[in-house]
């Protein structure tokens, strides 16, 4: 069994909390990892229970930020009262009392919170204690045990490894010392739009939607045509009747229209590269510190569309569906040469990710390395809008790095540029 749980996001809300508990019930002990631990039976009102929870918290808190960030946005979780195939539950206690019991061992560390999650697996509702330890940060001190318990003495340093919380060894202590040393190192980058503009195309949305609507209606009109009949000559030439149902044909049309819309946007981005001023962010490291995995995220108004610009990639115009009811050709065996797969897999190319979040267009660029005093140009992106009477568009950018703390965030103004453009669509792509 493996842990069936999405680790891309932190755990927020009752449904996600219960989903994690359900995942643990269906997991195995080997699934405990650097971000997740569970205990079957503990009572934090007793010293052994308070110490066990405190030890887990300190181990999670002593992780490295770049390692912790690989799961659950850097958060780590301890579940008490559940294990593989078994829901035990725990007694619930007042928050202030629990904090006091834990503080004996973790001291002033407060980057955690806990809650009791009600869960019913068919045998009645029981409460599972869920402790959320916040992501570690560059500059955090080493967190040590504050009170002795059994063979553990004050000053002990715990570290969370893969599936186990243990004493930190020399390598872990050196890494944690380096983490603490970076308290004064914060990210410092400048981001410049480098003369970019937002192309304002009058009624572009309307023209595009009318074009797609007209093409759709022409395809739909084919459904009323009588089906073509096959004679002896068409049979000899390898033609066969159209066996598509009307719904299969319409589904094919909708897929074609989606591809056509994407191709028009791709062609438009290429055209904007020629006559407009696409966005190509210039990222500058003005300091003497190497910045690793610098990620820039640009937020623009939802009235602005963003499209990738790739000069090396031709516009992928889709092939229109065969007319409904028409005879369709069948390839003659032996005339099409055999093809072999490439002897190697092409290298993966990472492009900016473009999406929508909370009413904004979000452009998330692939991380880059920045040496001291280095400038890097990010991939070009074409920006366009149908919104008229707009002098400029207010955007925001933010940048983070994996080896220093903090983030930089500033406002950016992109001027509008009114343009008129014609896109040449191949004749065999759309209907006459």
PDB file of C-alpha atoms in Angstrom, residues 65-298:
ATOM      1  CA  UNK A  65      13.807  24.922   3.703  1.00  0.00           C
ATOM      2  CA  UNK A  66      14.701  23.673   0.220  1.00  0.00           C
ATOM      3  CA  UNK A  67      14.070  20.057   1.240  1.00  0.00           C
ATOM      4  CA  UNK A  68      10.848  20.815   3.126  1.00  0.00           C
ATOM      5  CA  UNK A  69       9.484  22.811   0.184  1.00  0.00           C
ATOM      6  CA  UNK A  70       9.153  19.677  -1.926  1.00  0.00           C
ATOM      7  CA  UNK A  71       5.963  18.628  -0.108  1.00  0.00           C
ATOM      8  CA  UNK A  72       2.830  20.394   1.113  1.00  0.00           C
ATOM      9  CA  UNK A  73       4.327  23.846   0.465  1.00  0.00           C
ATOM     10  CA  UNK A  74       6.899  23.197   3.200  1.00  0.00           C
ATOM     11  CA  UNK A  75       4.449  22.219   5.949  1.00  0.00           C
ATOM     12  CA  UNK A  76       4.830  19.032   7.985  1.00  0.00           C
ATOM     13  CA  UNK A  77       2.106  17.121   9.799  1.00  0.00           C
ATOM     14  CA  UNK A  78       1.844  14.845  12.811  1.00  0.00           C
ATOM     15  CA  UNK A  79      -1.323  12.790  13.293  1.00  0.00           C
ATOM     16  CA  UNK A  80      -2.045  11.284  16.714  1.00  0.00           C
ATOM     17  CA  UNK A  81      -4.753   8.677  17.136  1.00  0.00           C
ATOM     18  CA  UNK A  82      -4.551   6.902  13.783  1.00  0.00           C
ATOM     19  CA  UNK A  83      -2.357   4.315  12.121  1.00  0.00           C
ATOM     20  CA  UNK A  84      -2.529   1.921   9.189  1.00  0.00           C
ATOM     21  CA  UNK A  85      -5.941   0.208   9.130  1.00  0.00           C
ATOM     22  CA  UNK A  86      -6.839   1.465  12.616  1.00  0.00           C
ATOM     23  CA  UNK A  87      -8.548   4.578  13.995  1.00  0.00           C
ATOM     24  CA  UNK A  88      -7.942   4.992  17.736  1.00  0.00           C
ATOM     25  CA  UNK A  89      -8.750   8.617  18.445  1.00  0.00           C
ATOM     26  CA  UNK A  90      -7.342  10.680  21.325  1.00  0.00           C
ATOM     27  CA  UNK A  91      -8.784  12.529  24.329  1.00  0.00           C
ATOM     28  CA  UNK A  92      -9.295  16.219  23.596  1.00  0.00           C
ATOM     29  CA  UNK A  93      -7.849  18.961  25.816  1.00  0.00           C
ATOM     30  CA  UNK A  94      -8.028  22.733  26.071  1.00  0.00           C
ATOM     31  CA  UNK A  95      -5.639  24.509  23.684  1.00  0.00           C
ATOM     32  CA  UNK A  96      -3.901  26.525  26.426  1.00  0.00           C
ATOM     33  CA  UNK A  97      -3.231  23.404  28.463  1.00  0.00           C
ATOM     34  CA  UNK A  98      -1.753  21.557  25.489  1.00  0.00           C
ATOM     35  CA  UNK A  99       0.506  24.506  24.640  1.00  0.00           C
ATOM     36  CA  UNK A 100       1.769  24.575  28.233  1.00  0.00           C
ATOM     37  CA  UNK A 101       2.513  20.819  28.210  1.00  0.00           C
ATOM     38  CA  UNK A 102       4.438  21.105  24.940  1.00  0.00           C
ATOM     39  CA  UNK A 103       6.251  24.317  25.881  1.00  0.00           C
ATOM     40  CA  UNK A 104       8.139  22.435  28.588  1.00  0.00           C
ATOM     41  CA  UNK A 105       9.998  20.611  25.826  1.00  0.00           C
ATOM     42  CA  UNK A 106       9.960  22.989  22.826  1.00  0.00           C
ATOM     43  CA  UNK A 107      10.428  26.263  24.708  1.00  0.00           C
ATOM     44  CA  UNK A 108       9.390  29.386  22.800  1.00  0.00           C
ATOM     45  CA  UNK A 109       9.015  27.703  19.418  1.00  0.00           C
ATOM     46  CA  UNK A 110       5.576  28.716  18.186  1.00  0.00           C
ATOM     47  CA  UNK A 111       5.573  28.016  14.449  1.00  0.00           C
ATOM     48  CA  UNK A 112       2.976  25.285  14.726  1.00  0.00           C
ATOM     49  CA  UNK A 113      -0.702  24.843  15.437  1.00  0.00           C
ATOM     50  CA  UNK A 114      -2.883  21.869  16.212  1.00  0.00           C
ATOM     51  CA  UNK A 115      -6.508  20.906  15.980  1.00  0.00           C
ATOM     52  CA  UNK A 116      -8.718  17.912  16.722  1.00  0.00           C
ATOM     53  CA  UNK A 117     -10.271  16.484  13.572  1.00  0.00           C
ATOM     54  CA  UNK A 118     -13.537  14.530  13.993  1.00  0.00           C
ATOM     55  CA  UNK A 119     -13.510  11.381  11.864  1.00  0.00           C
ATOM     56  CA  UNK A 120     -15.946   8.503  11.520  1.00  0.00           C
ATOM     57  CA  UNK A 121     -14.800   5.341   9.745  1.00  0.00           C
ATOM     58  CA  UNK A 122     -18.073   3.547  10.407  1.00  0.00           C
ATOM     59  CA  UNK A 123     -17.501   2.791  14.080  1.00  0.00           C
ATOM     60  CA  UNK A 124     -18.497   6.128  15.549  1.00  0.00           C
ATOM     61  CA  UNK A 125     -16.839   9.551  15.532  1.00  0.00           C
ATOM     62  CA  UNK A 126     -13.406   9.841  17.097  1.00  0.00           C
ATOM     63  CA  UNK A 127     -10.974  12.752  17.257  1.00  0.00           C
ATOM     64  CA  UNK A 128      -7.530  12.716  15.672  1.00  0.00           C
ATOM     65  CA  UNK A 129      -4.981  15.292  16.783  1.00  0.00           C
ATOM     66  CA  UNK A 130      -3.413  17.011  13.763  1.00  0.00           C
ATOM     67  CA  UNK A 131      -0.297  19.114  14.368  1.00  0.00           C
ATOM     68  CA  UNK A 132       0.763  21.440  11.537  1.00  0.00           C
ATOM     69  CA  UNK A 133       4.429  22.531  11.729  1.00  0.00           C
ATOM     70  CA  UNK A 134       5.012  25.575   9.543  1.00  0.00           C
ATOM     71  CA  UNK A 135       7.672  25.636   6.799  1.00  0.00           C
ATOM     72  CA  UNK A 136      11.241  26.232   8.028  1.00  0.00           C
ATOM     73  CA  UNK A 137      12.930  29.442   6.821  1.00  0.00           C
ATOM     74  CA  UNK A 138      16.456  30.482   6.001  1.00  0.00           C
ATOM     75  CA  UNK A 139      17.755  32.240   9.073  1.00  0.00           C
ATOM     76  CA  UNK A 140      15.827  30.064  11.543  1.00  0.00           C
ATOM     77  CA  UNK A 141      17.892  29.033  14.582  1.00  0.00           C
ATOM     78  CA  UNK A 142      18.507  25.428  15.569  1.00  0.00           C
ATOM     79  CA  UNK A 143      15.584  24.273  17.715  1.00  0.00           C
ATOM     80  CA  UNK A 144      16.649  22.199  20.716  1.00  0.00           C
ATOM     81  CA  UNK A 145      14.965  20.199  23.470  1.00  0.00           C
ATOM     82  CA  UNK A 146      14.371  22.365  26.564  1.00  0.00           C
ATOM     83  CA  UNK A 147      13.549  19.789  29.260  1.00  0.00           C
ATOM     84  CA  UNK A 148      14.936  16.359  29.959  1.00  0.00           C
ATOM     85  CA  UNK A 149      12.843  13.248  29.458  1.00  0.00           C
ATOM     86  CA  UNK A 150      14.130   9.734  30.100  1.00  0.00           C
ATOM     87  CA  UNK A 151      17.465   9.431  28.227  1.00  0.00           C
ATOM     88  CA  UNK A 152      16.990  12.731  26.366  1.00  0.00           C
ATOM     89  CA  UNK A 153      18.643  15.822  27.855  1.00  0.00           C
ATOM     90  CA  UNK A 154      18.178  19.558  27.321  1.00  0.00           C
ATOM     91  CA  UNK A 155      20.010  20.773  24.248  1.00  0.00           C
ATOM     92  CA  UNK A 156      19.298  17.620  22.227  1.00  0.00           C
ATOM     93  CA  UNK A 157      18.836  18.327  18.518  1.00  0.00           C
ATOM     94  CA  UNK A 158      16.317  16.244  16.612  1.00  0.00           C
ATOM     95  CA  UNK A 159      16.163  16.015  12.842  1.00  0.00           C
ATOM     96  CA  UNK A 160      13.465  14.533  10.623  1.00  0.00           C
ATOM     97  CA  UNK A 161      14.828  12.021   8.137  1.00  0.00           C
ATOM     98  CA  UNK A 162      12.862   9.840   5.727  1.00  0.00           C
ATOM     99  CA  UNK A 163      10.313   8.193   7.997  1.00  0.00           C
ATOM    100  CA  UNK A 164      12.076   8.723  11.339  1.00  0.00           C
ATOM    101  CA  UNK A 165      12.900  11.510  13.824  1.00  0.00           C
ATOM    102  CA  UNK A 166      16.427  10.990  15.132  1.00  0.00           C
ATOM    103  CA  UNK A 167      19.301  12.786  16.829  1.00  0.00           C
ATOM    104  CA  UNK A 168      20.926  15.175  14.373  1.00  0.00           C
ATOM    105  CA  UNK A 169      24.355  14.016  13.225  1.00  0.00           C
ATOM    106  CA  UNK A 170      27.360  16.177  12.300  1.00  0.00           C
ATOM    107  CA  UNK A 171      26.138  16.711   8.721  1.00  0.00           C
ATOM    108  CA  UNK A 172      22.667  17.790   9.877  1.00  0.00           C
ATOM    109  CA  UNK A 173      24.101  20.160  12.509  1.00  0.00           C
ATOM    110  CA  UNK A 174      26.394  21.755   9.924  1.00  0.00           C
ATOM    111  CA  UNK A 175      23.448  22.242   7.590  1.00  0.00           C
ATOM    112  CA  UNK A 176      21.329  23.759  10.359  1.00  0.00           C
ATOM    113  CA  UNK A 177      24.204  26.078  11.293  1.00  0.00           C
ATOM    114  CA  UNK A 178      24.341  27.232   7.687  1.00  0.00           C
ATOM    115  CA  UNK A 179      20.568  27.746   7.755  1.00  0.00           C
ATOM    116  CA  UNK A 180      20.891  29.974  10.820  1.00  0.00           C
ATOM    117  CA  UNK A 181      23.827  31.863   9.284  1.00  0.00           C
ATOM    118  CA  UNK A 182      21.626  33.053   6.456  1.00  0.00           C
ATOM    119  CA  UNK A 183      19.480  35.179   8.743  1.00  0.00           C
ATOM    120  CA  UNK A 184      20.772  38.333   7.103  1.00  0.00           C
ATOM    121  CA  UNK A 185      20.601  37.039   3.541  1.00  0.00           C
ATOM    122  CA  UNK A 186      17.376  38.017   1.837  1.00  0.00           C
ATOM    123  CA  UNK A 187      16.506  37.926  -1.812  1.00  0.00           C
ATOM    124  CA  UNK A 188      17.295  41.105  -3.721  1.00  0.00           C
ATOM    125  CA  UNK A 189      16.399  41.167  -7.402  1.00  0.00           C
ATOM    126  CA  UNK A 190      15.168  43.781  -9.861  1.00  0.00           C
ATOM    127  CA  UNK A 191      12.631  42.929 -12.564  1.00  0.00           C
ATOM    128  CA  UNK A 192      12.315  45.210 -15.614  1.00  0.00           C
ATOM    129  CA  UNK A 193       9.638  44.826 -18.345  1.00  0.00           C
ATOM    130  CA  UNK A 194      12.212  45.976 -20.909  1.00  0.00           C
ATOM    131  CA  UNK A 195       9.922  48.188 -22.998  1.00  0.00           C
ATOM    132  CA  UNK A 196       7.044  45.729 -23.239  1.00  0.00           C
ATOM    133  CA  UNK A 197       3.493  46.798 -24.055  1.00  0.00           C
ATOM    134  CA  UNK A 198       0.038  45.266 -23.971  1.00  0.00           C
ATOM    135  CA  UNK A 199      -1.365  45.082 -27.496  1.00  0.00           C
ATOM    136  CA  UNK A 200      -4.917  46.446 -27.581  1.00  0.00           C
ATOM    137  CA  UNK A 201      -6.868  44.849 -30.433  1.00  0.00           C
ATOM    138  CA  UNK A 202     -10.247  46.375 -31.081  1.00  0.00           C
ATOM    139  CA  UNK A 203     -13.076  43.839 -30.713  1.00  0.00           C
ATOM    140  CA  UNK A 204     -10.628  40.937 -30.929  1.00  0.00           C
ATOM    141  CA  UNK A 205     -12.776  38.758 -28.666  1.00  0.00           C
ATOM    142  CA  UNK A 206     -15.851  39.432 -30.751  1.00  0.00           C
ATOM    143  CA  UNK A 207     -14.124  38.710 -34.060  1.00  0.00           C
ATOM    144  CA  UNK A 208     -12.636  35.467 -32.764  1.00  0.00           C
ATOM    145  CA  UNK A 209     -15.892  34.203 -31.297  1.00  0.00           C
ATOM    146  CA  UNK A 210     -17.883  35.118 -34.415  1.00  0.00           C
ATOM    147  CA  UNK A 211     -15.380  33.254 -36.587  1.00  0.00           C
ATOM    148  CA  UNK A 212     -15.620  30.126 -34.452  1.00  0.00           C
ATOM    149  CA  UNK A 213     -19.418  30.390 -34.343  1.00  0.00           C
ATOM    150  CA  UNK A 214     -19.693  30.658 -38.137  1.00  0.00           C
ATOM    151  CA  UNK A 215     -17.403  27.663 -38.663  1.00  0.00           C
ATOM    152  CA  UNK A 216     -19.377  25.627 -36.125  1.00  0.00           C
ATOM    153  CA  UNK A 217     -22.683  26.405 -37.881  1.00  0.00           C
ATOM    154  CA  UNK A 218     -21.274  25.441 -41.290  1.00  0.00           C
ATOM    155  CA  UNK A 219     -20.215  22.081 -39.903  1.00  0.00           C
ATOM    156  CA  UNK A 220     -23.607  21.584 -38.271  1.00  0.00           C
ATOM    157  CA  UNK A 221     -25.292  22.247 -41.618  1.00  0.00           C
ATOM    158  CA  UNK A 222     -23.556  19.168 -43.025  1.00  0.00           C
ATOM    159  CA  UNK A 223     -25.757  16.964 -40.842  1.00  0.00           C
ATOM    160  CA  UNK A 224     -28.707  17.702 -43.169  1.00  0.00           C
ATOM    161  CA  UNK A 225     -26.879  16.504 -46.289  1.00  0.00           C
ATOM    162  CA  UNK A 226     -27.614  13.032 -47.672  1.00  0.00           C
ATOM    163  CA  UNK A 227     -24.808  10.531 -47.204  1.00  0.00           C
ATOM    164  CA  UNK A 228     -22.687   9.790 -50.270  1.00  0.00           C
ATOM    165  CA  UNK A 229     -23.004   6.329 -51.794  1.00  0.00           C
ATOM    166  CA  UNK A 230     -20.061   4.175 -52.754  1.00  0.00           C
ATOM    167  CA  UNK A 231     -19.882   2.854 -56.352  1.00  0.00           C
ATOM    168  CA  UNK A 232     -17.457   0.343 -57.871  1.00  0.00           C
ATOM    169  CA  UNK A 233     -14.931   3.024 -58.796  1.00  0.00           C
ATOM    170  CA  UNK A 234     -14.813   4.519 -55.300  1.00  0.00           C
ATOM    171  CA  UNK A 235     -14.464   0.996 -53.904  1.00  0.00           C
ATOM    172  CA  UNK A 236     -11.480   0.331 -56.132  1.00  0.00           C
ATOM    173  CA  UNK A 237      -9.861   3.583 -55.010  1.00  0.00           C
ATOM    174  CA  UNK A 238     -10.189   2.607 -51.353  1.00  0.00           C
ATOM    175  CA  UNK A 239     -13.070   4.875 -50.293  1.00  0.00           C
ATOM    176  CA  UNK A 240     -15.514   3.817 -47.590  1.00  0.00           C
ATOM    177  CA  UNK A 241     -18.727   5.266 -46.152  1.00  0.00           C
ATOM    178  CA  UNK A 242     -18.656   7.625 -43.191  1.00  0.00           C
ATOM    179  CA  UNK A 243     -19.543   5.556 -40.112  1.00  0.00           C
ATOM    180  CA  UNK A 244     -19.466   8.471 -37.644  1.00  0.00           C
ATOM    181  CA  UNK A 245     -22.664   9.193 -35.739  1.00  0.00           C
ATOM    182  CA  UNK A 246     -23.891  12.815 -35.696  1.00  0.00           C
ATOM    183  CA  UNK A 247     -22.729  13.171 -32.072  1.00  0.00           C
ATOM    184  CA  UNK A 248     -19.282  11.750 -32.866  1.00  0.00           C
ATOM    185  CA  UNK A 249     -19.013  14.219 -35.721  1.00  0.00           C
ATOM    186  CA  UNK A 250     -20.024  17.157 -33.489  1.00  0.00           C
ATOM    187  CA  UNK A 251     -17.515  16.081 -30.828  1.00  0.00           C
ATOM    188  CA  UNK A 252     -14.827  16.017 -33.521  1.00  0.00           C
ATOM    189  CA  UNK A 253     -15.876  19.508 -34.609  1.00  0.00           C
ATOM    190  CA  UNK A 254     -15.638  20.902 -31.063  1.00  0.00           C
ATOM    191  CA  UNK A 255     -12.172  19.412 -30.611  1.00  0.00           C
ATOM    192  CA  UNK A 256     -11.156  20.949 -33.930  1.00  0.00           C
ATOM    193  CA  UNK A 257     -12.512  24.377 -32.911  1.00  0.00           C
ATOM    194  CA  UNK A 258     -10.544  24.249 -29.637  1.00  0.00           C
ATOM    195  CA  UNK A 259      -7.387  23.453 -31.589  1.00  0.00           C
ATOM    196  CA  UNK A 260      -8.175  26.172 -34.121  1.00  0.00           C
ATOM    197  CA  UNK A 261      -8.631  28.744 -31.350  1.00  0.00           C
ATOM    198  CA  UNK A 262      -5.242  27.781 -29.925  1.00  0.00           C
ATOM    199  CA  UNK A 263      -3.629  28.015 -33.357  1.00  0.00           C
ATOM    200  CA  UNK A 264      -5.085  31.493 -33.927  1.00  0.00           C
ATOM    201  CA  UNK A 265      -3.683  32.602 -30.560  1.00  0.00           C
ATOM    202  CA  UNK A 266      -0.312  31.079 -31.457  1.00  0.00           C
ATOM    203  CA  UNK A 267      -0.288  32.894 -34.821  1.00  0.00           C
ATOM    204  CA  UNK A 268      -1.276  36.109 -33.083  1.00  0.00           C
ATOM    205  CA  UNK A 269       1.629  35.758 -30.642  1.00  0.00           C
ATOM    206  CA  UNK A 270       4.030  35.350 -33.574  1.00  0.00           C
ATOM    207  CA  UNK A 271       2.559  38.432 -35.242  1.00  0.00           C
ATOM    208  CA  UNK A 272       2.864  40.476 -32.067  1.00  0.00           C
ATOM    209  CA  UNK A 273       6.537  39.561 -31.976  1.00  0.00           C
ATOM    210  CA  UNK A 274       6.893  41.293 -35.365  1.00  0.00           C
ATOM    211  CA  UNK A 275       4.733  44.408 -34.977  1.00  0.00           C
ATOM    212  CA  UNK A 276       4.311  44.828 -31.224  1.00  0.00           C
ATOM    213  CA  UNK A 277       6.463  44.674 -28.107  1.00  0.00           C
ATOM    214  CA  UNK A 278       6.016  41.351 -26.308  1.00  0.00           C
ATOM    215  CA  UNK A 279       6.913  41.088 -22.656  1.00  0.00           C
ATOM    216  CA  UNK A 280      10.392  39.770 -21.945  1.00  0.00           C
ATOM    217  CA  UNK A 281      11.201  40.325 -18.311  1.00  0.00           C
ATOM    218  CA  UNK A 282      14.764  41.227 -17.427  1.00  0.00           C
ATOM    219  CA  UNK A 283      15.768  39.847 -14.005  1.00  0.00           C
ATOM    220  CA  UNK A 284      18.820  41.417 -12.354  1.00  0.00           C
ATOM    221  CA  UNK A 285      20.784  40.251  -9.322  1.00  0.00           C
ATOM    222  CA  UNK A 286      22.429  43.473  -8.068  1.00  0.00           C
ATOM    223  CA  UNK A 287      24.201  41.875  -5.107  1.00  0.00           C
ATOM    224  CA  UNK A 288      27.170  39.631  -4.422  1.00  0.00           C
ATOM    225  CA  UNK A 289      25.131  36.591  -3.323  1.00  0.00           C
ATOM    226  CA  UNK A 290      24.417  33.705  -5.681  1.00  0.00           C
ATOM    227  CA  UNK A 291      20.653  33.220  -5.964  1.00  0.00           C
ATOM    228  CA  UNK A 292      19.428  29.678  -6.627  1.00  0.00           C
ATOM    229  CA  UNK A 293      16.152  28.763  -8.340  1.00  0.00           C
ATOM    230  CA  UNK A 294      14.804  32.300  -8.632  1.00  0.00           C
ATOM    231  CA  UNK A 295      11.113  32.061  -9.512  1.00  0.00           C
ATOM    232  CA  UNK A 296       9.305  35.099 -10.906  1.00  0.00           C
ATOM    233  CA  UNK A 297       5.498  35.214 -10.938  1.00  0.00           C
ATOM    234  CA  UNK A 298       3.703  38.001 -12.793  1.00  0.00           C
TER     235      UNK A 298
END
